[in-house]
Amino acid sequence: MEEIGSTVWVVADGYIPPGSSGDDPALASHESVCILNTGPADAAVELWVYFTDRDPDGPHVLPVPARRAFHQQLGALGVPAGVDYSVVLHSDVPVVVQHTRLDSRQAANALMSTIAYPAR
Amino acid sequence: MEEIGSTVWVVADGYIPPGSSGDDPALASHESVCILNTGPADAAVELWVYFTDRDPDGPHVLPVPARRAFHQQLGALGVPAGVDYSVVLHSDVPVVVQHTRLDSRQAANALMSTIAYPAR
Amino acid sequence: MEEIGSTVWVVADGYIPPGSSGDDPALASHESVCILNTGPADAAVELWVYFTDRDPDGPHVLPVPARRAFHQQLGALGVPAGVDYSVVLHSDVPVVVQHTRLDSRQAANALMSTIAYPAR
Amino acid sequence: MEEIGSTVWVVADGYIPPGSSGDDPALASHESVCILNTGPADAAVELWVYFTDRDPDGPHVLPVPARRAFHQQLGALGVPAGVDYSVVLHSDVPVVVQHTRLDSRQAANALMSTIAYPAR
């Protein structure tokens, strides 16, 4: 399978909801970037976190194997809950990126998702 | 009506929620790819499923008639619930693809949707 | 203000949820296409509805005044609830289109939205 | 870090839900535009609000510092709740824009989000 996608991706609305309902870990509030590498070579994806009040944090290097999907929770990279942020990803090979938030602060969860912005 | 769209589409964030609330089949957790073929010729759409830990599965061939909408649930193609995946679709004629998730694990359902990424 | 946007737009995932909770009309399940015309000339937008099992229905002509937003519920155009469909919009001047679903079949509502696919 | 993005962005579906459940300010119904400026120069972003029945309102000038995320609630700019509107943003340097709605009119909140439409 050939490579598909772009090498720079942006998510502008990052916000990990501070708090969750219930005790099911799968339903805890979180945000993820979902990366697909369809190509024959492994990808090294450098992820930068931008904040409203301080310099960007990164790069966090995500290894995305050839011909694999890769879902990364932002909280696991140290992004704090309850603060506004944005994400930029740079890959050395074309990939596709989608961003999703699960918000379970109230009794029933809410979801939002969008294909990220392909800048290159 | 003329053809509209692209011939390669990507959904990066695939995840069929494992479990549902209530017993209404229409409200069971699921994911769908919605395909529109506006052109005068039937489309053969080849769908590949990418996983995090094994080789892609496919192609699943979806026949999308000329001048018709076509909604395909991923679970009906054998995609298991509770695992991260991505989807790539190749069509022999231009089409448009949108991806939607209904998550009813909690007492009220949640929805997310995005136009897929047009790669060609 | 100058014109902004494209002249052909596609929404692939149309589905008006059949049923609602509560009796607040503003919270009834529905779908809308939201159109923005930033230009100096009124727009005539022709909307076609594509189905899975019959020929497209249209055109429904939507008059979108110059420098105005225009939100159109699909049900008000006669699109039935509970069936899969897609939408194509053709405008004589550039506009921008976004699609949104409110699903209130369960006790709390769910929302999804995406910028439509700009085909021209 | 270099500049990333476009200089004109559009959100077609604006609507601040009139009313909220509960008394947590973080869960009040609202809409936000989230702007990322990755470049080395501060951005001046001019935001215009388009309505269905009157002339556009603006520009509201949003200062987005270099290498910073910036999240702006629309209600804080005077956009009234319960009316349909659209938003156009013009930036003097490339930025990326995403739009998000939190609707908490019912007992559990609902979310929707999309990368805005990049017009230039």
Short mmCIF file of C-alpha atoms in Angstrom, two decimals:
data_model
loop_
_atom_site.label_atom_id
_atom_site.label_comp_id
_atom_site.label_asym_id
_atom_site.label_seq_id
_atom_site.Cartn_x
_atom_site.Cartn_y
_atom_site.Cartn_z
CA MET A 1 0.00 0.00 0.00
CA GLU A 2 1.25 3.43 -0.89
CA GLU A 3 1.62 6.39 1.45
CA ILE A 4 -1.49 8.53 2.03
CA GLY A 5 -1.85 11.90 3.68
CA SER A 6 0.16 14.91 4.74
CA THR A 7 3.23 15.53 6.89
CA VAL A 8 2.00 18.43 9.07
CA TRP A 9 -1.30 18.32 10.95
CA VAL A 10 -2.97 20.73 13.37
CA VAL A 11 -5.64 20.38 16.05
CA ALA A 12 -6.67 23.80 17.34
CA ASP A 13 -9.16 22.89 20.08
CA GLY A 14 -7.47 20.82 22.75
CA TYR A 15 -9.04 20.56 26.22
CA ILE A 16 -9.06 17.52 28.47
CA PRO A 17 -12.18 17.75 30.62
CA PRO A 18 -11.19 17.86 34.29
CA GLY A 19 -13.29 15.14 35.85
CA SER A 20 -15.42 12.17 34.87
CA SER A 21 -18.56 10.36 35.94
CA GLY A 22 -18.54 6.78 37.07
CA ASP A 23 -15.57 4.49 37.57
CA ASP A 24 -15.20 2.81 34.18
CA PRO A 25 -11.67 3.68 32.96
CA ALA A 26 -12.83 3.38 29.33
CA LEU A 27 -15.32 6.19 29.98
CA ALA A 28 -12.93 8.58 31.71
CA SER A 29 -12.73 11.99 30.02
CA HIS A 30 -9.85 12.09 27.57
CA GLU A 31 -8.58 13.34 24.21
CA SER A 32 -6.79 11.32 21.56
CA VAL A 33 -4.99 11.89 18.30
CA CYS A 34 -5.53 8.96 15.95
CA ILE A 35 -2.80 8.52 13.34
CA LEU A 36 -2.82 6.23 10.30
CA ASN A 37 0.36 5.28 8.46
CA THR A 38 -0.59 3.33 5.32
CA GLY A 39 2.92 3.40 3.85
CA PRO A 40 5.72 0.82 3.75
CA ALA A 41 8.03 2.74 6.14
CA ASP A 42 7.66 3.38 9.86
CA ALA A 43 6.85 6.99 10.73
CA ALA A 44 8.42 9.17 13.41
CA VAL A 45 5.76 11.71 14.36
CA GLU A 46 6.86 14.71 16.43
CA LEU A 47 4.00 16.15 18.48
CA TRP A 48 4.10 19.69 19.90
CA VAL A 49 1.66 21.05 22.46
CA TYR A 50 0.86 24.78 22.31
CA PHE A 51 -0.55 26.62 25.31
CA THR A 52 -2.18 30.00 25.87
CA ASP A 53 0.38 31.28 28.36
CA ARG A 54 3.71 29.54 27.87
CA ASP A 55 6.09 28.20 25.26
CA PRO A 56 5.25 25.04 23.32
CA ASP A 57 6.10 21.67 24.84
CA GLY A 58 7.83 19.07 22.68
CA PRO A 59 8.62 17.28 20.66
CA HIS A 60 7.01 14.13 21.90
CA VAL A 61 8.11 11.46 19.43
CA LEU A 62 5.45 8.92 18.47
CA PRO A 63 6.58 5.82 16.56
CA VAL A 64 3.84 4.84 14.10
CA PRO A 65 4.69 1.52 12.43
CA ALA A 66 4.22 0.93 8.71
CA ARG A 67 0.68 -0.09 7.76
CA ARG A 68 -0.67 0.48 11.25
CA ALA A 69 -3.20 2.65 13.10
CA PHE A 70 -1.91 4.43 16.20
CA HIS A 71 -4.13 6.09 18.83
CA GLN A 72 -2.41 8.34 21.39
CA GLN A 73 -4.11 9.85 24.42
CA LEU A 74 -2.85 13.37 25.14
CA GLY A 75 -3.04 13.00 28.89
CA ALA A 76 -0.52 10.17 28.68
CA LEU A 77 1.95 12.68 27.22
CA GLY A 78 1.64 14.90 30.28
CA VAL A 79 -0.91 17.39 28.92
CA PRO A 80 -2.80 18.64 31.99
CA ALA A 81 -6.60 18.51 32.26
CA GLY A 82 -8.62 21.70 32.40
CA VAL A 83 -6.36 23.90 30.25
CA ASP A 84 -6.79 25.11 26.66
CA TYR A 85 -4.17 23.88 24.24
CA SER A 86 -3.50 23.08 20.56
CA VAL A 87 -1.47 20.33 18.91
CA VAL A 88 0.87 20.28 15.90
CA LEU A 89 2.20 17.02 14.49
CA HIS A 90 5.13 16.70 12.08
CA SER A 91 5.71 13.33 10.41
CA ASP A 92 8.65 12.24 8.28
CA VAL A 93 6.27 10.34 5.99
CA PRO A 94 2.65 11.07 4.99
CA VAL A 95 0.04 10.11 7.58
CA VAL A 96 -3.58 11.01 8.38
CA VAL A 97 -4.62 12.48 11.75
CA GLN A 98 -8.02 12.74 13.47
CA HIS A 99 -8.74 14.23 16.90
CA THR A 100 -11.43 13.09 19.33
CA ARG A 101 -12.63 14.18 22.78
CA LEU A 102 -14.68 12.11 25.21
CA ASP A 103 -16.24 14.28 27.91
CA SER A 104 -17.89 12.35 30.73
CA ARG A 105 -18.11 15.12 33.30
CA GLN A 106 -21.87 14.78 33.31
CA ALA A 107 -23.89 11.60 33.78
CA ALA A 108 -23.85 10.68 30.09
CA ASN A 109 -20.77 11.11 27.94
CA ALA A 110 -20.35 13.52 25.03
CA LEU A 111 -18.15 13.03 21.96
CA MET A 112 -16.64 15.30 19.35
CA SER A 113 -14.25 14.51 16.51
CA THR A 114 -12.76 16.07 13.40
CA ILE A 115 -10.18 15.25 10.82
CA ALA A 116 -7.24 17.49 11.78
CA TYR A 117 -6.08 20.33 9.48
CA PRO A 118 -3.54 19.11 6.90
CA ALA A 119 -1.05 21.96 6.56
CA ARG A 120 1.44 20.41 4.13
CA MET B 1 -25.60 14.62 -12.50
CA GLU B 2 -21.86 14.66 -12.82
CA GLU B 3 -19.39 12.84 -10.57
CA ILE B 4 -18.38 14.63 -7.36
CA GLY B 5 -15.61 13.87 -4.91
CA SER B 6 -12.39 11.93 -4.59
CA THR B 7 -11.30 8.33 -5.11
CA VAL B 8 -9.32 7.72 -1.88
CA TRP B 9 -10.72 8.54 1.56
CA VAL B 10 -9.36 8.00 5.08
CA VAL B 11 -10.96 7.77 8.52
CA ALA B 12 -8.26 7.71 11.20
CA ASP B 13 -10.33 7.28 14.37
CA GLY B 14 -12.26 4.05 14.25
CA TYR B 15 -13.58 2.50 17.47
CA ILE B 16 -16.85 0.65 17.92
CA PRO B 17 -17.92 1.17 21.53
CA PRO B 18 -18.19 -2.22 23.28
CA GLY B 19 -21.64 -2.14 24.79
CA SER B 20 -24.88 -0.21 24.64
CA SER B 21 -27.67 0.97 26.89
CA GLY B 22 -31.27 -0.10 26.41
CA ASP B 23 -32.63 -2.59 23.92
CA ASP B 24 -33.51 -0.44 20.90
CA PRO B 25 -31.44 -1.82 18.00
CA ALA B 26 -31.39 1.60 16.33
CA LEU B 27 -29.60 2.97 19.39
CA ALA B 28 -26.96 0.25 19.68
CA SER B 29 -23.40 1.59 19.61
CA HIS B 30 -22.02 1.50 16.08
CA GLU B 31 -19.88 3.21 13.45
CA SER B 32 -20.80 3.87 9.83
CA VAL B 33 -19.14 5.13 6.69
CA CYS B 34 -21.62 7.04 4.56
CA ILE B 35 -20.79 7.12 0.85
CA LEU B 36 -22.42 9.24 -1.86
CA ASN B 37 -22.07 8.43 -5.54
CA THR B 38 -23.60 11.25 -7.59
CA GLY B 39 -22.26 10.01 -10.92
CA PRO B 40 -23.86 8.05 -13.76
CA ALA B 41 -21.81 4.87 -13.15
CA ASP B 42 -21.98 2.38 -10.29
CA ALA B 43 -18.97 2.52 -7.96
CA ALA B 44 -16.94 -0.38 -6.58
CA VAL B 45 -15.49 0.85 -3.29
CA GLU B 46 -12.72 -1.21 -1.71
CA LEU B 47 -12.57 -0.74 2.07
CA TRP B 48 -9.46 -1.64 4.09
CA VAL B 49 -9.36 -1.82 7.88
CA TYR B 50 -6.05 -0.93 9.58
CA PHE B 51 -5.27 -2.11 13.10
CA THR B 52 -2.65 -1.23 15.71
CA ASP B 53 -1.13 -4.69 15.99
CA ARG B 54 -1.71 -6.66 12.80
CA ASP B 55 -1.83 -6.39 9.03
CA PRO B 56 -4.70 -4.60 7.30
CA ASP B 57 -7.89 -6.49 6.57
CA GLY B 58 -9.46 -6.22 3.13
CA PRO B 59 -10.54 -5.38 0.66
CA HIS B 60 -14.20 -5.43 1.53
CA VAL B 61 -15.95 -4.50 -1.73
CA LEU B 62 -18.93 -2.18 -1.36
CA PRO B 63 -21.18 -1.71 -4.39
CA VAL B 64 -22.47 1.88 -4.45
CA PRO B 65 -25.04 2.34 -7.20
CA ALA B 66 -25.06 5.38 -9.48
CA ARG B 67 -26.89 8.39 -8.01
CA ARG B 68 -27.36 6.74 -4.64
CA ALA B 69 -26.38 7.19 -0.99
CA PHE B 70 -24.88 4.14 0.72
CA HIS B 71 -24.44 3.76 4.48
CA GLN B 72 -22.28 0.86 5.72
CA GLN B 73 -21.90 -0.15 9.36
CA LEU B 74 -18.35 -1.29 10.12
CA GLY B 75 -19.43 -3.98 12.55
CA ALA B 76 -21.34 -5.68 9.75
CA LEU B 77 -17.99 -6.09 7.94
CA GLY B 78 -16.55 -7.99 10.89
CA VAL B 79 -14.69 -5.13 12.59
CA PRO B 80 -14.62 -6.06 16.29
CA ALA B 81 -15.89 -3.74 19.02
CA GLY B 82 -13.48 -2.30 21.57
CA VAL B 83 -10.39 -2.07 19.37
CA ASP B 84 -8.73 0.96 17.75
CA TYR B 85 -8.69 0.93 13.97
CA SER B 86 -8.60 3.15 10.87
CA VAL B 87 -10.30 2.86 7.48
CA VAL B 88 -9.13 3.54 3.92
CA LEU B 89 -11.56 3.49 1.00
CA HIS B 90 -10.57 3.29 -2.67
CA SER B 91 -13.28 3.92 -5.27
CA ASP B 92 -13.08 3.47 -9.02
CA VAL B 93 -15.15 6.63 -9.50
CA PRO B 94 -15.32 9.83 -7.43
CA VAL B 95 -17.45 9.59 -4.28
CA VAL B 96 -17.78 11.48 -0.99
CA VAL B 97 -17.31 9.78 2.39
CA GLN B 98 -18.36 10.77 5.92
CA HIS B 99 -17.77 8.82 9.14
CA THR B 100 -20.06 8.75 12.18
CA ARG B 101 -20.00 7.06 15.58
CA LEU B 102 -22.97 6.48 17.88
CA ASP B 103 -21.87 5.67 21.41
CA SER B 104 -24.67 4.52 23.72
CA ARG B 105 -22.60 2.94 26.46
CA GLN B 106 -24.03 5.44 28.91
CA ALA B 107 -27.67 6.23 29.54
CA ALA B 108 -27.86 8.88 26.83
CA ASN B 109 -26.18 8.45 23.47
CA ALA B 110 -23.26 10.47 22.12
CA LEU B 111 -22.54 11.26 18.47
CA MET B 112 -19.49 12.32 16.51
CA SER B 113 -19.04 12.79 12.76
CA THR B 114 -16.58 14.22 10.26
CA ILE B 115 -16.14 14.36 6.53
CA ALA B 116 -13.36 11.83 5.90
CA TYR B 117 -9.95 12.93 4.57
CA PRO B 118 -9.90 13.08 0.75
CA ALA B 119 -6.44 11.84 -0.23
CA ARG B 120 -6.76 11.87 -4.03
CA MET C 1 -17.04 41.91 1.84
CA GLU C 2 -15.87 39.65 -0.91
CA GLU C 3 -17.24 36.21 -1.77
CA ILE C 4 -15.85 33.26 0.21
CA GLY C 5 -16.21 29.56 -0.35
CA SER C 6 -17.15 27.05 -3.01
CA THR C 7 -20.12 26.47 -5.30
CA VAL C 8 -20.70 22.71 -4.77
CA TRP C 9 -20.95 21.15 -1.32
CA VAL C 10 -21.70 17.60 -0.15
CA VAL C 11 -23.00 16.09 3.09
CA ALA C 12 -22.75 12.30 2.95
CA ASP C 13 -24.32 11.30 6.27
CA GLY C 14 -27.89 12.47 6.45
CA TYR C 15 -30.30 10.87 8.91
CA ILE C 16 -33.08 12.61 10.82
CA PRO C 17 -33.55 10.66 14.06
CA PRO C 18 -37.13 9.33 14.23
CA GLY C 19 -38.33 10.52 17.59
CA SER C 20 -37.41 12.91 20.37
CA SER C 21 -37.51 13.19 24.13
CA GLY C 22 -39.48 15.86 25.93
CA ASP C 23 -41.77 18.46 24.43
CA ASP C 24 -39.47 21.43 23.80
CA PRO C 25 -39.65 22.12 20.03
CA ALA C 26 -36.11 23.53 20.09
CA LEU C 27 -34.85 20.15 21.30
CA ALA C 28 -36.70 18.00 18.77
CA SER C 29 -34.39 15.77 16.73
CA HIS C 30 -33.44 17.46 13.46
CA GLU C 31 -30.74 18.10 10.88
CA SER C 32 -29.74 21.43 9.37
CA VAL C 33 -27.53 22.75 6.63
CA CYS C 34 -26.06 26.11 7.59
CA ILE C 35 -25.07 28.31 4.65
CA LEU C 36 -23.07 31.54 4.73
CA ASN C 37 -23.07 33.99 1.84
CA THR C 38 -20.48 36.70 2.51
CA GLY C 39 -20.68 38.20 -0.96
CA PRO C 40 -22.47 41.26 -2.35
CA ALA C 41 -24.98 39.23 -4.44
CA ASP C 42 -27.89 37.06 -3.30
CA ALA C 43 -27.30 33.34 -3.81
CA ALA C 44 -29.69 30.77 -5.28
CA VAL C 45 -28.70 27.44 -3.75
CA GLU C 46 -30.13 24.29 -5.32
CA LEU C 47 -30.30 21.42 -2.83
CA TRP C 48 -30.61 17.78 -3.95
CA VAL C 49 -31.43 14.89 -1.63
CA TYR C 50 -29.94 11.48 -2.51
CA PHE C 51 -31.45 8.27 -1.15
CA THR C 52 -30.33 4.64 -0.97
CA ASP C 53 -33.20 3.20 -2.98
CA ARG C 54 -34.65 5.83 -5.30
CA ASP C 55 -33.76 8.72 -7.56
CA PRO C 56 -32.60 12.03 -6.12
CA ASP C 57 -35.17 14.58 -5.05
CA GLY C 58 -34.75 18.18 -6.11
CA PRO C 59 -33.83 20.80 -6.67
CA HIS C 60 -35.08 22.60 -3.61
CA VAL C 61 -34.14 26.24 -4.20
CA LEU C 62 -32.89 28.11 -1.14
CA PRO C 63 -32.55 31.89 -1.41
CA VAL C 64 -29.55 33.02 0.64
CA PRO C 65 -29.35 36.80 0.77
CA ALA C 66 -26.09 38.71 0.33
CA ARG C 67 -24.06 39.04 3.54
CA ARG C 68 -26.36 36.75 5.49
CA ALA C 69 -26.30 33.41 7.32
CA PHE C 70 -29.04 30.94 6.39
CA HIS C 71 -29.95 27.82 8.38
CA GLN C 72 -32.26 25.28 6.74
CA GLN C 73 -33.76 22.26 8.49
CA LEU C 74 -33.94 19.25 6.17
CA GLY C 75 -37.22 17.99 7.59
CA ALA C 76 -38.87 21.24 6.49
CA LEU C 77 -37.97 20.31 2.90
CA GLY C 78 -39.86 17.06 3.18
CA VAL C 79 -36.94 14.74 3.97
CA PRO C 80 -38.46 11.89 5.99
CA ALA C 81 -37.12 10.84 9.39
CA GLY C 82 -35.52 7.45 9.88
CA VAL C 83 -34.02 7.04 6.42
CA ASP C 84 -30.40 7.32 5.25
CA TYR C 85 -29.74 10.10 2.78
CA SER C 86 -27.07 12.48 1.45
CA VAL C 87 -27.24 16.10 0.33
CA VAL C 88 -25.63 18.01 -2.55
CA LEU C 89 -25.86 21.79 -2.79
CA HIS C 90 -25.10 23.85 -5.90
CA SER C 91 -24.81 27.62 -5.51
CA ASP C 92 -24.50 30.25 -8.23
CA VAL C 93 -22.05 32.19 -6.06
CA PRO C 94 -19.45 30.97 -3.54
CA VAL C 95 -20.86 30.05 -0.13
CA VAL C 96 -19.78 27.95 2.87
CA VAL C 97 -21.87 25.01 4.16
CA GLN C 98 -21.85 23.15 7.49
CA HIS C 99 -24.10 20.24 8.52
CA THR C 100 -25.37 19.52 12.02
CA ARG C 101 -27.56 16.84 13.61
CA LEU C 102 -29.37 17.09 16.95
CA ASP C 103 -30.45 13.68 18.20
CA SER C 104 -32.74 13.77 21.24
CA ARG C 105 -34.13 10.25 21.05
CA GLN C 106 -32.63 9.54 24.45
CA ALA C 107 -33.07 11.57 27.63
CA ALA C 108 -30.13 13.87 26.88
CA ASN C 109 -29.44 15.22 23.42
CA ALA C 110 -26.45 14.40 21.22
CA LEU C 111 -24.85 16.67 18.62
CA MET C 112 -22.61 16.16 15.63
CA SER C 113 -21.37 18.67 13.06
CA THR C 114 -18.87 18.97 10.23
CA ILE C 115 -17.96 21.45 7.56
CA ALA C 116 -19.40 19.91 4.40
CA TYR C 117 -17.15 18.68 1.56
CA PRO C 118 -16.31 21.50 -0.88
CA ALA C 119 -16.29 19.84 -4.31
CA ARG C 120 -15.69 22.87 -6.53
CA MET D 1 8.57 27.29 14.36
CA GLU D 2 7.26 28.41 11.02
CA GLU D 3 3.79 29.75 10.26
CA ILE D 4 1.06 27.16 9.60
CA GLY D 5 -2.44 27.58 8.23
CA SER D 6 -4.59 30.02 6.33
CA THR D 7 -5.59 33.66 6.70
CA VAL D 8 -9.38 33.43 6.18
CA TRP D 9 -11.55 30.93 8.06
CA VAL D 10 -15.31 30.33 8.13
CA VAL D 11 -17.69 28.70 10.61
CA ALA D 12 -21.16 28.39 9.09
CA ASP D 13 -23.15 26.91 11.98
CA GLY D 14 -23.10 29.23 14.93
CA TYR D 15 -25.76 28.92 17.65
CA ILE D 16 -25.28 29.47 21.36
CA PRO D 17 -27.83 27.26 23.14
CA PRO D 18 -30.15 29.43 25.25
CA GLY D 19 -29.98 27.81 28.64
CA SER D 20 -27.95 25.29 30.61
CA SER D 21 -28.40 22.58 33.20
CA GLY D 22 -26.78 22.73 36.60
CA ASP D 23 -24.73 25.54 38.08
CA ASP D 24 -21.16 24.66 37.07
CA PRO D 25 -19.90 27.62 34.98
CA ALA D 26 -17.54 25.30 33.08
CA LEU D 27 -20.58 23.35 31.86
CA ALA D 28 -22.68 26.33 30.78
CA SER D 29 -23.74 26.15 27.13
CA HIS D 30 -21.29 28.06 24.94
CA GLU D 31 -19.45 28.21 21.63
CA SER D 32 -15.75 28.87 21.09
CA VAL D 33 -13.38 29.52 18.23
CA CYS D 34 -9.97 28.05 18.98
CA ILE D 35 -7.08 29.70 17.14
CA LEU D 36 -3.48 28.51 16.90
CA ASN D 37 -0.66 30.82 15.85
CA THR D 38 2.52 28.78 15.43
CA GLY D 39 4.51 31.58 13.81
CA PRO D 40 7.09 34.01 15.16
CA ALA D 41 4.85 37.10 14.85
CA ASP D 42 1.77 38.05 16.86
CA ALA D 43 -1.48 37.80 14.87
CA ALA D 44 -4.31 40.32 14.70
CA VAL D 45 -7.44 38.29 13.91
CA GLU D 46 -10.53 40.20 12.82
CA LEU D 47 -13.74 38.30 13.59
CA TRP D 48 -17.04 39.10 11.87
CA VAL D 49 -20.42 37.75 12.95
CA TYR D 50 -23.04 37.19 10.23
CA PHE D 51 -26.74 36.98 11.06
CA THR D 52 -29.86 35.87 9.21
CA ASP D 53 -31.69 39.18 9.39
CA ARG D 54 -29.21 42.04 9.78
CA ASP D 55 -25.82 43.30 8.66
CA PRO D 56 -22.64 41.67 9.89
CA ASP D 57 -21.19 42.76 13.23
CA GLY D 58 -17.47 43.50 13.46
CA PRO D 59 -14.65 43.47 13.33
CA HIS D 60 -13.87 42.15 16.76
CA VAL D 61 -10.06 42.19 16.94
CA LEU D 62 -8.50 39.20 18.70
CA PRO D 63 -4.79 39.42 19.55
CA VAL D 64 -3.23 35.98 19.20
CA PRO D 65 0.36 35.98 20.43
CA ALA D 66 3.18 34.27 18.54
CA ARG D 67 3.49 30.56 19.30
CA ARG D 68 0.32 30.49 21.38
CA ALA D 69 -3.12 28.88 21.41
CA PHE D 70 -6.07 31.22 21.87
CA HIS D 71 -9.62 30.14 22.73
CA GLN D 72 -12.39 32.75 22.40
CA GLN D 73 -15.97 32.25 23.55
CA LEU D 74 -18.44 33.91 21.17
CA GLY D 75 -20.82 34.96 23.91
CA ALA D 76 -18.05 37.08 25.43
CA LEU D 77 -18.01 39.09 22.18
CA GLY D 78 -21.69 39.93 22.57
CA VAL D 79 -23.16 37.26 20.30
CA PRO D 80 -26.64 36.59 21.68
CA ALA D 81 -27.84 33.12 22.63
CA GLY D 82 -30.66 31.45 20.71
CA VAL D 83 -29.99 33.00 17.29
CA ASP D 84 -28.46 31.47 14.16
CA TYR D 85 -25.20 33.04 13.03
CA SER D 86 -21.96 32.40 11.14
CA VAL D 87 -18.41 33.57 11.75
CA VAL D 88 -15.63 34.76 9.41
CA LEU D 89 -12.10 35.32 10.69
CA HIS D 90 -9.38 37.25 8.84
CA SER D 91 -5.82 37.02 10.17
CA ASP D 92 -2.78 39.01 9.07
CA VAL D 93 -0.62 35.88 9.45
CA PRO D 94 -1.48 32.21 8.89
CA VAL D 95 -3.36 30.55 11.75
CA VAL D 96 -5.57 27.47 12.23
CA VAL D 97 -9.16 27.71 13.50
CA GLN D 98 -11.49 25.11 15.03
CA HIS D 99 -15.07 25.66 16.26
CA THR D 100 -16.75 23.87 19.17
CA ARG D 101 -20.20 23.97 20.80
CA LEU D 102 -21.07 22.72 24.27
CA ASP D 103 -24.83 22.29 24.68
CA SER D 104 -25.96 21.57 28.24
CA ARG D 105 -29.64 22.42 27.89
CA GLN D 106 -30.51 18.86 28.82
CA ALA D 107 -29.30 16.90 31.85
CA ALA D 108 -26.13 15.66 30.15
CA ASN D 109 -24.04 17.85 27.88
CA ALA D 110 -23.54 17.43 24.14
CA LEU D 111 -20.47 18.43 22.12
CA MET D 112 -19.76 19.14 18.47
CA SER D 113 -16.59 20.38 16.80
CA THR D 114 -15.06 20.83 13.37
CA ILE D 115 -11.99 22.35 11.84
CA ALA D 116 -13.29 25.56 10.26
CA TYR D 117 -13.27 26.08 6.48
CA PRO D 118 -9.96 27.53 5.27
CA ALA D 119 -10.90 29.96 2.48
CA ARG D 120 -7.45 31.36 1.62
#
